[in-house]
Coordinates of C-alpha atoms in Angstrom, one line a residue:
Chain A
M1 CA -9.9 21.2 -19.7
S2 CA -6.2 21.8 -19.5
T3 CA -4.2 20.3 -16.6
P4 CA -3.5 22.9 -13.9
A5 CA 0.1 23.1 -12.7
A6 CA -1.1 22.3 -9.2
I7 CA -4.3 21.2 -7.7
Q8 CA -5.2 21.7 -4.1
A9 CA -6.8 18.7 -2.4
Q10 CA -10.0 20.6 -1.8
D11 CA -10.3 21.4 -5.5
L12 CA -9.6 17.9 -6.7
V13 CA -13.1 16.7 -6.7
Q14 CA -14.4 19.7 -8.6
Y15 CA -11.5 19.2 -11.0
L16 CA -12.3 15.6 -11.6
A17 CA -16.0 16.3 -11.9
G18 CA -15.1 18.9 -14.5
L19 CA -13.5 16.2 -16.5
G20 CA -16.8 14.4 -16.6
L21 CA -16.2 11.7 -14.0
N22 CA -19.2 10.6 -12.0
P23 CA -19.0 10.2 -8.2
Q24 CA -18.1 6.5 -8.4
Q25 CA -15.3 7.2 -10.9
I26 CA -14.1 10.1 -8.7
S27 CA -13.9 7.8 -5.7
Q28 CA -11.9 5.4 -7.8
V29 CA -9.5 8.1 -8.8
V30 CA -9.1 9.2 -5.2
Y31 CA -8.4 5.7 -4.1
G32 CA -6.3 5.2 -7.2
L33 CA -3.9 7.8 -5.8
Y34 CA -2.7 5.2 -3.4
R35 CA -2.1 2.6 -6.0
E36 CA 0.6 2.5 -8.5
L37 CA -0.8 2.1 -11.9
R38 CA 1.4 0.8 -14.7
V39 CA -0.1 0.9 -18.2
S40 CA 1.2 -1.3 -20.9
G41 CA 0.1 -1.7 -24.5
S42 CA -1.4 1.1 -26.5
L43 CA -4.1 3.3 -25.2
S44 CA -7.3 3.9 -27.1
P45 CA -9.3 6.9 -26.0
A46 CA -12.4 5.3 -27.3
S47 CA -12.3 2.1 -25.3
D48 CA -10.0 2.9 -22.4
N49 CA -10.9 6.4 -21.8
L50 CA -10.8 6.4 -18.0
V51 CA -7.2 5.3 -18.0
H52 CA -6.3 7.4 -20.9
L53 CA -7.8 10.4 -19.3
S54 CA -6.5 10.0 -15.8
V55 CA -3.4 7.9 -15.3
E56 CA -0.8 10.5 -16.0
K57 CA -2.7 13.1 -14.1
I58 CA -3.2 10.7 -11.2
K59 CA 0.5 9.8 -11.1
K60 CA 1.5 13.5 -11.1
M61 CA -1.0 14.3 -8.4
A62 CA 0.2 11.3 -6.3
K63 CA 3.7 12.7 -6.2
D64 CA 2.5 15.9 -4.4
P65 CA 3.1 15.2 -0.7
A66 CA 0.7 17.8 0.5
L67 CA -2.0 16.5 -1.7
E68 CA -1.2 12.9 -0.6
E69 CA -1.7 13.7 3.1
A70 CA -5.1 15.4 2.5
L71 CA -6.3 12.6 0.2
Q72 CA -5.3 10.0 2.7
A73 CA -7.7 11.6 5.1
L74 CA -10.3 11.8 2.5
A75 CA -9.9 8.2 1.4
L76 CA -10.1 7.1 5.0
S77 CA -13.3 9.1 5.6
V78 CA -15.0 7.5 2.6
Q79 CA -13.8 4.1 3.6
K80 CA -14.9 4.5 7.2
N81 CA -18.3 6.0 6.5
K82 CA -19.0 3.8 3.5
N83 CA -20.4 6.7 1.5
L84 CA -19.1 9.3 -0.8
D85 CA -20.3 12.4 1.1
A86 CA -16.8 13.3 2.3
L87 CA -15.7 13.7 -1.3
F88 CA -17.9 16.7 -1.5
Q89 CA -16.9 18.3 1.8
K90 CA -13.9 20.4 2.5
G91 CA -11.4 20.1 5.2
T92 CA -12.0 16.4 6.2
K93 CA -9.4 15.4 8.7
A94 CA -8.7 11.9 9.8
S95 CA -5.8 9.7 10.7
A96 CA -3.7 8.7 7.7
S97 CA -2.7 5.3 9.0
A98 CA -5.6 3.3 7.7
A99 CA -5.7 4.9 4.3
A100 CA -3.3 2.3 3.1
H101 CA -6.2 -0.1 2.9
I102 CA -7.9 0.8 -0.2
P103 CA -10.1 -0.9 -2.8
L104 CA -8.8 -1.7 -6.2
V105 CA -9.3 0.8 -8.9
S106 CA -10.4 -0.3 -12.3
H107 CA -9.8 1.3 -15.7
N108 CA -13.2 0.2 -16.8
P109 CA -16.0 2.2 -15.3
Y110 CA -18.5 -0.5 -16.2
E111 CA -16.8 -3.2 -14.2
S112 CA -18.2 -4.0 -10.7
T113 CA -15.9 -2.0 -8.4
S114 CA -18.6 -0.2 -6.5
T115 CA -18.2 -2.0 -3.2
L116 CA -16.5 0.0 -0.6
P117 CA -14.1 -1.8 1.7
E118 CA -14.7 -3.0 5.1
P119 CA -13.5 -0.7 7.9
A120 CA -9.8 -1.2 8.5
E121 CA -10.4 -2.8 11.8
A122 CA -7.1 -3.3 13.6
R123 CA -5.2 -3.6 10.4
P124 CA -3.0 -0.5 10.7
E125 CA -1.4 -2.0 13.8
S126 CA -1.5 -5.7 12.7
V127 CA 2.3 -5.5 12.2
V128 CA 4.5 -3.2 14.2
I129 CA 8.0 -2.9 12.9
H130 CA 10.6 -2.1 15.5
N131 CA 13.7 -2.4 13.3
L132 CA 13.1 -1.7 9.6
D133 CA 16.6 -2.6 8.6
S134 CA 16.5 -6.0 10.1
F135 CA 12.9 -6.5 9.1
L136 CA 13.6 -5.9 5.5
R137 CA 16.8 -8.0 5.6
M138 CA 14.8 -10.9 7.0
T139 CA 11.7 -10.7 4.9
L140 CA 12.9 -9.1 1.6
G141 CA 16.5 -10.3 1.7
G142 CA 16.1 -12.5 -1.4
Y143 CA 15.0 -9.6 -3.5
V144 CA 17.4 -6.8 -2.6
D145 CA 20.9 -6.7 -1.2
G146 CA 21.8 -5.7 2.3
E147 CA 23.7 -2.5 1.3
T148 CA 20.6 -1.2 -0.5
I149 CA 18.5 -1.9 2.6
K150 CA 21.1 -0.2 4.8
G151 CA 21.2 2.8 2.5
F152 CA 17.5 3.0 2.3
V153 CA 17.0 2.9 6.0
S154 CA 19.6 5.6 6.5
E155 CA 17.8 7.8 4.0
Q156 CA 14.5 7.3 5.9
E157 CA 16.1 8.1 9.2
I158 CA 17.5 11.4 7.7
L159 CA 14.1 12.2 6.2
N160 CA 12.3 11.5 9.5
A161 CA 14.8 13.6 11.4
Q162 CA 14.2 16.5 9.0
K163 CA 10.4 16.1 9.5
D164 CA 10.9 16.3 13.3
Chain B
M1 CA 17.5 3.6 -2.7
L2 CA 13.7 4.0 -2.3
K3 CA 13.2 3.0 -6.0
K4 CA 15.3 -0.1 -5.5
I5 CA 13.3 -1.1 -2.4
E6 CA 10.1 -0.4 -4.1
G7 CA 11.2 -2.5 -7.1
A8 CA 12.0 -5.4 -4.8
L9 CA 8.7 -5.1 -3.0
S10 CA 7.0 -4.9 -6.4
K11 CA 8.7 -8.1 -7.5
F12 CA 7.9 -9.8 -4.2
W13 CA 4.3 -8.6 -4.5
M14 CA 4.1 -10.1 -8.0
D15 CA 5.7 -13.4 -7.0
Y16 CA 3.2 -14.0 -4.3
G17 CA 0.3 -13.3 -6.5
R18 CA -1.0 -10.1 -5.1
A19 CA -0.6 -8.0 -8.2
I20 CA -3.9 -7.3 -10.0
Q21 CA -3.8 -7.2 -13.7
V22 CA -6.7 -5.6 -15.6
K23 CA -6.7 -6.3 -19.2
G24 CA -8.7 -4.1 -21.5
A25 CA -9.1 -4.2 -25.2
H26 CA -6.1 -2.0 -25.8
T27 CA -4.6 -1.6 -22.4
E28 CA -3.1 -3.7 -19.6
V29 CA -3.1 -2.1 -16.2
L30 CA -1.1 -3.5 -13.3
I31 CA -2.3 -2.4 -9.9
E32 CA -0.2 -2.7 -6.8
P33 CA 0.0 -0.7 -3.6
K34 CA 2.1 2.3 -3.0
F35 CA 4.6 0.5 -0.8
F36 CA 5.5 3.5 1.3
I37 CA 3.0 6.0 2.4
S38 CA 4.3 9.1 4.2
G39 CA 7.5 7.3 4.8
Q40 CA 5.9 4.3 6.4
L41 CA 5.8 0.8 5.0
N42 CA 2.3 0.1 3.7
P43 CA 0.6 -2.3 6.3
E44 CA -0.7 -4.4 3.5
A45 CA 2.9 -5.0 2.3
A46 CA 4.1 -5.5 5.8
E47 CA 1.5 -8.2 6.4
L48 CA 2.5 -10.0 3.2
L49 CA 6.2 -9.9 4.1
V50 CA 5.4 -11.3 7.5
S51 CA 3.1 -14.0 6.2
V52 CA 5.7 -15.2 3.8
Y53 CA 8.4 -15.1 6.4
L54 CA 6.3 -17.0 8.9
S55 CA 5.4 -19.6 6.3
Q56 CA 9.2 -20.5 6.1
V57 CA 9.7 -20.8 9.8
T58 CA 10.4 -24.3 11.0
P59 CA 10.0 -26.0 14.4
P60 CA 13.8 -25.7 15.0
D61 CA 13.6 -22.0 14.2
L62 CA 10.8 -21.8 16.8
A63 CA 13.0 -23.7 19.3
K64 CA 15.8 -21.1 18.7
G65 CA 13.4 -18.3 19.6
K66 CA 13.2 -16.8 16.1
V67 CA 9.5 -16.5 16.6
V68 CA 7.8 -16.2 20.0
I69 CA 4.1 -16.1 20.7
A70 CA 3.1 -14.5 23.9
D71 CA 0.3 -12.4 25.3
G72 CA -1.7 -12.6 22.0
A73 CA 1.2 -11.2 19.9
L74 CA 3.7 -12.9 17.8
K75 CA 7.3 -11.6 18.0
I76 CA 9.8 -12.0 15.2
N77 CA 13.3 -11.8 16.6
D78 CA 16.6 -11.4 14.8
K79 CA 19.6 -13.7 15.4
Y80 CA 20.6 -11.7 18.4
G81 CA 17.1 -12.2 20.0
Q82 CA 16.1 -8.6 19.5
C83 CA 12.5 -8.1 18.5
V84 CA 12.3 -6.9 15.0
A85 CA 8.6 -6.9 14.5
E86 CA 5.4 -7.7 16.4
V87 CA 2.4 -9.2 14.8
H88 CA -1.0 -8.6 16.3
S89 CA -3.2 -9.9 13.5
P90 CA -5.2 -12.8 14.9
K91 CA -5.5 -14.3 11.5
I92 CA -1.7 -14.4 10.8
I93 CA -1.0 -15.7 14.3
R94 CA -3.7 -18.4 14.0
E95 CA -2.5 -19.6 10.7
F96 CA 1.1 -19.7 11.9
A97 CA 0.2 -21.6 15.1
S98 CA -2.0 -24.0 13.2
R99 CA 0.7 -24.8 10.7
L100 CA 3.3 -25.6 13.4
G101 CA 0.7 -27.3 15.7
I102 CA 1.3 -24.9 18.5

């Protein structure tokens, strides 16, 4: 199957199923959209087929903001209900905030990764940031300079203003 | 700028042992969160940043009001006394209070 130029969220499951992934693997891919995967070493289609098959496609898909939002809702629904039914329904809507809490995705379909996470009870609001600039300076200051943080926060403010 | 911040967060994430490395026969996969989702800092990353910051707070810092616990929340203040972030996670608050004997 060739990679389509764009995949709508509602078509993603069918697309992945068309690649031969089973529901468990599909759920891992969906969750995987919220993780950055970095692959090192050489890929062998025979022994690392899942990564070989999906990582570039996943990373491309993950950069589609429209898809990202829809998939956040999808991932949240799966996480909340602890079953995969939502993967096969269209138009699932849910808050995106808890979708940041996701299980790890494995490249090995035979590893034990089948446990769905606990509901994200209170986690989305466990830390409320009032001042991102100061917060990053205080907590991440040893890793990045103040000018970068300042520039980043300015960019975010501009982006947020454009969204509004 | 985003890439730089994400790079810093990635390094931070790695340094504090949260990165997951999956080693296959021919492949190594490093798994870490997307640090910003829809423009918001991933709560998972925010929690780790807060936890590490709080682990470095000393009793004199507490006396200066850098961190205040009130009404079931923990407030992190900047040097001007302005609240930068609020922590509502009972686990983080409990660990912090326990460490400083509050």
